[in-house]
JSON list of C-alpha atoms in Angstrom, two decimals:
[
{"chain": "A", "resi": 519, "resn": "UNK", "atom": "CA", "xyz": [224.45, 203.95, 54.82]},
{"chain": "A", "resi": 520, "resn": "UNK", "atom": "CA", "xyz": [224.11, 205.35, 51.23]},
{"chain": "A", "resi": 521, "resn": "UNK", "atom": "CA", "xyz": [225.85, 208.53, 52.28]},
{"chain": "A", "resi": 522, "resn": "UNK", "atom": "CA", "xyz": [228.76, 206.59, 53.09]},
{"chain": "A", "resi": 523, "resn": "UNK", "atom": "CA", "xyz": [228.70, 204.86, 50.08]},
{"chain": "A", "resi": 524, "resn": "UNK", "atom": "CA", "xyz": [228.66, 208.00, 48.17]},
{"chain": "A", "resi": 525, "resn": "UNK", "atom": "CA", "xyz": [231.28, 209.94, 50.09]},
{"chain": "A", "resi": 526, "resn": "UNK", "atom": "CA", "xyz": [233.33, 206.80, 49.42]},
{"chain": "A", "resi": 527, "resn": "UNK", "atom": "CA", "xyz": [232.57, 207.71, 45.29]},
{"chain": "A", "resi": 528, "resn": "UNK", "atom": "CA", "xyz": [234.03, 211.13, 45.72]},
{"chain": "A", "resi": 529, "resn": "UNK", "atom": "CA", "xyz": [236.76, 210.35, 47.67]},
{"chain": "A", "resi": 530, "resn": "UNK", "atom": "CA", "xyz": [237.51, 207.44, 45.01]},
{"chain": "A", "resi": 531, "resn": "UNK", "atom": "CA", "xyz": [237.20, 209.89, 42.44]},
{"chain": "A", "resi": 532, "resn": "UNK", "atom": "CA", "xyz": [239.17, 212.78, 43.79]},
{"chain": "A", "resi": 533, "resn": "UNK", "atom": "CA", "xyz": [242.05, 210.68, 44.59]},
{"chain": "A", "resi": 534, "resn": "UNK", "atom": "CA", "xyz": [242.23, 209.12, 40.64]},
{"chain": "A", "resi": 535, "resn": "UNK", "atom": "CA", "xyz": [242.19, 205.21, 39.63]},
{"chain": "A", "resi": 536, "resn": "UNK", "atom": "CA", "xyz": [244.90, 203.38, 41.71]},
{"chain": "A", "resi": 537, "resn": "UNK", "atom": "CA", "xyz": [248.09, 202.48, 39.65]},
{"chain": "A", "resi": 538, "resn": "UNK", "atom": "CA", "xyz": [248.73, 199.05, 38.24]},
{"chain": "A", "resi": 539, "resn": "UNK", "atom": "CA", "xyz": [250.73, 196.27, 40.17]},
{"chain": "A", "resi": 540, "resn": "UNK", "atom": "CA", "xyz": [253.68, 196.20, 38.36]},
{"chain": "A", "resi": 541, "resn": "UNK", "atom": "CA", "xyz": [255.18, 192.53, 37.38]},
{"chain": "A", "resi": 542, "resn": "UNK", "atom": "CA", "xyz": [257.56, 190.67, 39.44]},
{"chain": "A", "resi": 543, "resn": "UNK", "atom": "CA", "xyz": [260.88, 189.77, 37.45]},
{"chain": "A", "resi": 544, "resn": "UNK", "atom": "CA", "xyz": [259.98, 186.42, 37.08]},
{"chain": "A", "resi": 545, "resn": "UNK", "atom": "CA", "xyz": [256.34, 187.99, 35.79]},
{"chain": "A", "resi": 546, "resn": "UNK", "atom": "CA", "xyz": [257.91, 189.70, 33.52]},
{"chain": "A", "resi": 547, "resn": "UNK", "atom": "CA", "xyz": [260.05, 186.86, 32.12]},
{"chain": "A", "resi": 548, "resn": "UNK", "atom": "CA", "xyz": [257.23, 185.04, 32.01]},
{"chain": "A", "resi": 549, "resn": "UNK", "atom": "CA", "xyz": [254.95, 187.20, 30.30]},
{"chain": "A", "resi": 550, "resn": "UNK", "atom": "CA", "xyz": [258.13, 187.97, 27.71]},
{"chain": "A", "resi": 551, "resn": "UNK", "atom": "CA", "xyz": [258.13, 184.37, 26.84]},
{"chain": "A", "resi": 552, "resn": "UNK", "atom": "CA", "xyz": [254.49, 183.96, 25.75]},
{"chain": "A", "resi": 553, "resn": "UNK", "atom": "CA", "xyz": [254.13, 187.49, 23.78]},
{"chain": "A", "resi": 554, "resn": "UNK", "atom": "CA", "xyz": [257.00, 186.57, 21.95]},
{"chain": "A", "resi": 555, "resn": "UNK", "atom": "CA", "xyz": [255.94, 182.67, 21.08]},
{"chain": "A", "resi": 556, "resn": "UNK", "atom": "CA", "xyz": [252.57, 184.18, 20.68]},
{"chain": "A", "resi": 557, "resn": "UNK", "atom": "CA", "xyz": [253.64, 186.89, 17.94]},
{"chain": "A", "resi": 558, "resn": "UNK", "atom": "CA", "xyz": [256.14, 184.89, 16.28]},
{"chain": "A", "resi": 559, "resn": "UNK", "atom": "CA", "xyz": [253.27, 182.46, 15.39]},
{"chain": "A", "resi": 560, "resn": "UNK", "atom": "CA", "xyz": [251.04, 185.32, 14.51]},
{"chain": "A", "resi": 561, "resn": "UNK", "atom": "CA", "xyz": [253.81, 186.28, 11.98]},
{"chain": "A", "resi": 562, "resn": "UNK", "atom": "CA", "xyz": [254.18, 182.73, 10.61]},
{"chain": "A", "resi": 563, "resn": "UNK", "atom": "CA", "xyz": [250.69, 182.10, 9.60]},
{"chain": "A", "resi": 564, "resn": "UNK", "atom": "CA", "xyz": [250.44, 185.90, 8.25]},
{"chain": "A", "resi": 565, "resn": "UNK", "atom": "CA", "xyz": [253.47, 184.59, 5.99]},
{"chain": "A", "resi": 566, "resn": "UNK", "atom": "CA", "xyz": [251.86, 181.84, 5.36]},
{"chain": "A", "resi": 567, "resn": "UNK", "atom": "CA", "xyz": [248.17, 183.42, 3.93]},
{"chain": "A", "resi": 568, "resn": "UNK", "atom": "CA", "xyz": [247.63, 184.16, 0.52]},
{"chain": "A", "resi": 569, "resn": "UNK", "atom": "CA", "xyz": [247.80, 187.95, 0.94]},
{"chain": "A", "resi": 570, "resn": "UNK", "atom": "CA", "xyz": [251.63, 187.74, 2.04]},
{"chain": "A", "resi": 571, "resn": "UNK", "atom": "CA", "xyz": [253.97, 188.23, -0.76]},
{"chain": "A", "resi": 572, "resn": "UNK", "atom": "CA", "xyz": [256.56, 185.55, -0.58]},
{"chain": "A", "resi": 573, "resn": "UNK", "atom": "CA", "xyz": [258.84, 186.66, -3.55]},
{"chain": "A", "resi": 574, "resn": "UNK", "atom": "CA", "xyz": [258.88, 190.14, -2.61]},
{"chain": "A", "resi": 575, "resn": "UNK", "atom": "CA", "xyz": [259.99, 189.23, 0.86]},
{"chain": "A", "resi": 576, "resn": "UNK", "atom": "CA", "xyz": [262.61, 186.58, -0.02]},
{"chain": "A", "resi": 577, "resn": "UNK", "atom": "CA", "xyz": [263.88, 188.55, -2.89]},
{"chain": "A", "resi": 578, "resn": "UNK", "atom": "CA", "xyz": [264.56, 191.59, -0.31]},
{"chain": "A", "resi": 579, "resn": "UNK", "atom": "CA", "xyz": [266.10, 189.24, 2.87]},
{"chain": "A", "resi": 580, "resn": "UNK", "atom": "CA", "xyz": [269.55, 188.09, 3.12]},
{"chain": "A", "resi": 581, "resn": "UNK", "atom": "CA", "xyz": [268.88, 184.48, 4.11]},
{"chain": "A", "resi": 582, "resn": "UNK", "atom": "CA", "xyz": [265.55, 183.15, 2.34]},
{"chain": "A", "resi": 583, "resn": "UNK", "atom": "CA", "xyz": [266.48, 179.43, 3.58]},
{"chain": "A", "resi": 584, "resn": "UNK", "atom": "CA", "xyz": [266.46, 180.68, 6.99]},
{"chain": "A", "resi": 585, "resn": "UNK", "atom": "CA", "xyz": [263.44, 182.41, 6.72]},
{"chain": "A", "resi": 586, "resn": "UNK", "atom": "CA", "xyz": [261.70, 179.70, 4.95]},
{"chain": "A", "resi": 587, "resn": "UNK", "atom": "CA", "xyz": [262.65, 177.63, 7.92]},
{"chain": "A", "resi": 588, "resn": "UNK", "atom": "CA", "xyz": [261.92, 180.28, 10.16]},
{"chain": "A", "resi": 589, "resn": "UNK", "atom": "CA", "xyz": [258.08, 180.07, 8.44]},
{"chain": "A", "resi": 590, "resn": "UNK", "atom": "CA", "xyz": [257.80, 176.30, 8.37]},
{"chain": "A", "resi": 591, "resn": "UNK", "atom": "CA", "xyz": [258.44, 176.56, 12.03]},
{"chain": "A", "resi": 592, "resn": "UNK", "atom": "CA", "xyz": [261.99, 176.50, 12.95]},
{"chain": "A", "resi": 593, "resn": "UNK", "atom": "CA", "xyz": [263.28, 179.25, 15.89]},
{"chain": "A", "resi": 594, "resn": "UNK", "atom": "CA", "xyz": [264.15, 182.60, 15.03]},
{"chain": "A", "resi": 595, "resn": "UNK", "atom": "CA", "xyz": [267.07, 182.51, 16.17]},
{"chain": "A", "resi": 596, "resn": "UNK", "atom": "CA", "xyz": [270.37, 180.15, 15.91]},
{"chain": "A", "resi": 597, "resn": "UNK", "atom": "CA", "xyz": [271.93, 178.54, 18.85]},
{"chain": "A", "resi": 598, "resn": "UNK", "atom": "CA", "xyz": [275.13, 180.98, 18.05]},
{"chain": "A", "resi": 599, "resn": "UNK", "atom": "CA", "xyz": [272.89, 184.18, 18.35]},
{"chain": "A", "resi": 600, "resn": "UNK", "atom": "CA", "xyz": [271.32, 182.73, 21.53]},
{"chain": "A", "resi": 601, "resn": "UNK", "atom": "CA", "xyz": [274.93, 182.07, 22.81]},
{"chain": "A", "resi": 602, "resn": "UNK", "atom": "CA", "xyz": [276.38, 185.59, 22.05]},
{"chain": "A", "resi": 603, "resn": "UNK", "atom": "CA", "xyz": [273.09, 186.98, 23.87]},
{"chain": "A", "resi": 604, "resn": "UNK", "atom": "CA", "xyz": [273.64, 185.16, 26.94]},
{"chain": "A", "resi": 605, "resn": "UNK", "atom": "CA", "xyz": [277.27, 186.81, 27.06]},
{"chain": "A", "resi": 606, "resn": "UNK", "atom": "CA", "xyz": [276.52, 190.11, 26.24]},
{"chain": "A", "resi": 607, "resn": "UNK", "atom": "CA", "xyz": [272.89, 190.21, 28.11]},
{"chain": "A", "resi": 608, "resn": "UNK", "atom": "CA", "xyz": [273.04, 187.19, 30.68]},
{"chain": "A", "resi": 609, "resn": "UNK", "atom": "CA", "xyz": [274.59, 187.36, 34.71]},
{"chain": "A", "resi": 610, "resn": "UNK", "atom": "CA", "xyz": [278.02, 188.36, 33.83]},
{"chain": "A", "resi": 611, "resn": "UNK", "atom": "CA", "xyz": [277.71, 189.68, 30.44]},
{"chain": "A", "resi": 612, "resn": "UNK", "atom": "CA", "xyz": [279.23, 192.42, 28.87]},
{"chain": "A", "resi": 613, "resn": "UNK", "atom": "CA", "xyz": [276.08, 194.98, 28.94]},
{"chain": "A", "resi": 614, "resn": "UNK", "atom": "CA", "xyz": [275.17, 194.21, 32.50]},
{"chain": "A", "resi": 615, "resn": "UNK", "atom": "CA", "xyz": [278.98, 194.68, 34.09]},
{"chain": "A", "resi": 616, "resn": "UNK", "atom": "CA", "xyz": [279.07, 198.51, 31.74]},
{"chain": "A", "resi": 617, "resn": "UNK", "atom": "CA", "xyz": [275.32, 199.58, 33.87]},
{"chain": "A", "resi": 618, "resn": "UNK", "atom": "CA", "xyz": [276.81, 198.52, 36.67]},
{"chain": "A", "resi": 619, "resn": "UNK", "atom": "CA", "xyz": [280.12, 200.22, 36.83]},
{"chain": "A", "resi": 620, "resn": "UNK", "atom": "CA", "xyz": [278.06, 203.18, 34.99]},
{"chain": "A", "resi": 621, "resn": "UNK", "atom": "CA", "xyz": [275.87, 203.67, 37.96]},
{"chain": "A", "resi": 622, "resn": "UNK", "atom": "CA", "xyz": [279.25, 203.15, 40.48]},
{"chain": "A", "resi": 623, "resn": "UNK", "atom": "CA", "xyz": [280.85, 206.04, 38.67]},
{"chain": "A", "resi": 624, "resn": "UNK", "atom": "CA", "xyz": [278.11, 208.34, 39.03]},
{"chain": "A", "resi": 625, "resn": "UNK", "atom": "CA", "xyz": [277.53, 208.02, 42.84]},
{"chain": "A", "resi": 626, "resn": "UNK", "atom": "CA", "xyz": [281.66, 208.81, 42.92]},
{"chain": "A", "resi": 627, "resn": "UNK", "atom": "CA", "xyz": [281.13, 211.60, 40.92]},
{"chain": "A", "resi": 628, "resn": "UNK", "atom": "CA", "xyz": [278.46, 212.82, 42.91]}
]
């Protein structure tokens, strides 16, 4: 019995660690979602401690208002940005029809 545990050892080592599962899409999404809630508000409080330099910042960014929003907890980003996102980025948009008829071109010119 502990031979076959051993061999099983070797073999596991030989062979390497197993790769990861990779994410679903939805996973992904997902996962997207919370990192990017989770740093935003990791960013917000940092600009909101004492060792953050408020005038330097505002005095070097092109909309202090927003950002002073942006730090008392509005979104990052404006309905219009979110908007032109969706069409360039979304189903349909602009970057997603150029990779597709990218990819068709290639197989042609294959």
């Amino acid at each position: 019995n502990w031979c076959r545990c051993a061999g099983r050892r070797v073999q596991s080592a030989r062979l390497g660690p197993s790769p990861p599962r990779l994410l679903t899409e939805e996973e992904f999404r997902l996962q997207g979602e919370v990192e990017t809630r989770k740093a935003l508000e990791e960013l917000r409080n940092y600009c909101r401690s004492p060792d953050f330099s408020a005038w330097t910042a505002v005095s070097r960014i092109q909309s202090p208002k927003r950002f002073a929003d942006f730090v008392g907890g509005a979104c990052h980003v404006t309905p219009r940005e979110v908007s032109v996102h969706e069409q360039e980025y979304g189903l349909g948009g602009s970057f997603l029809e150029d990779q597709l008829f990218e990819e068709e071109e290639e197989e042609e010119d294959d």
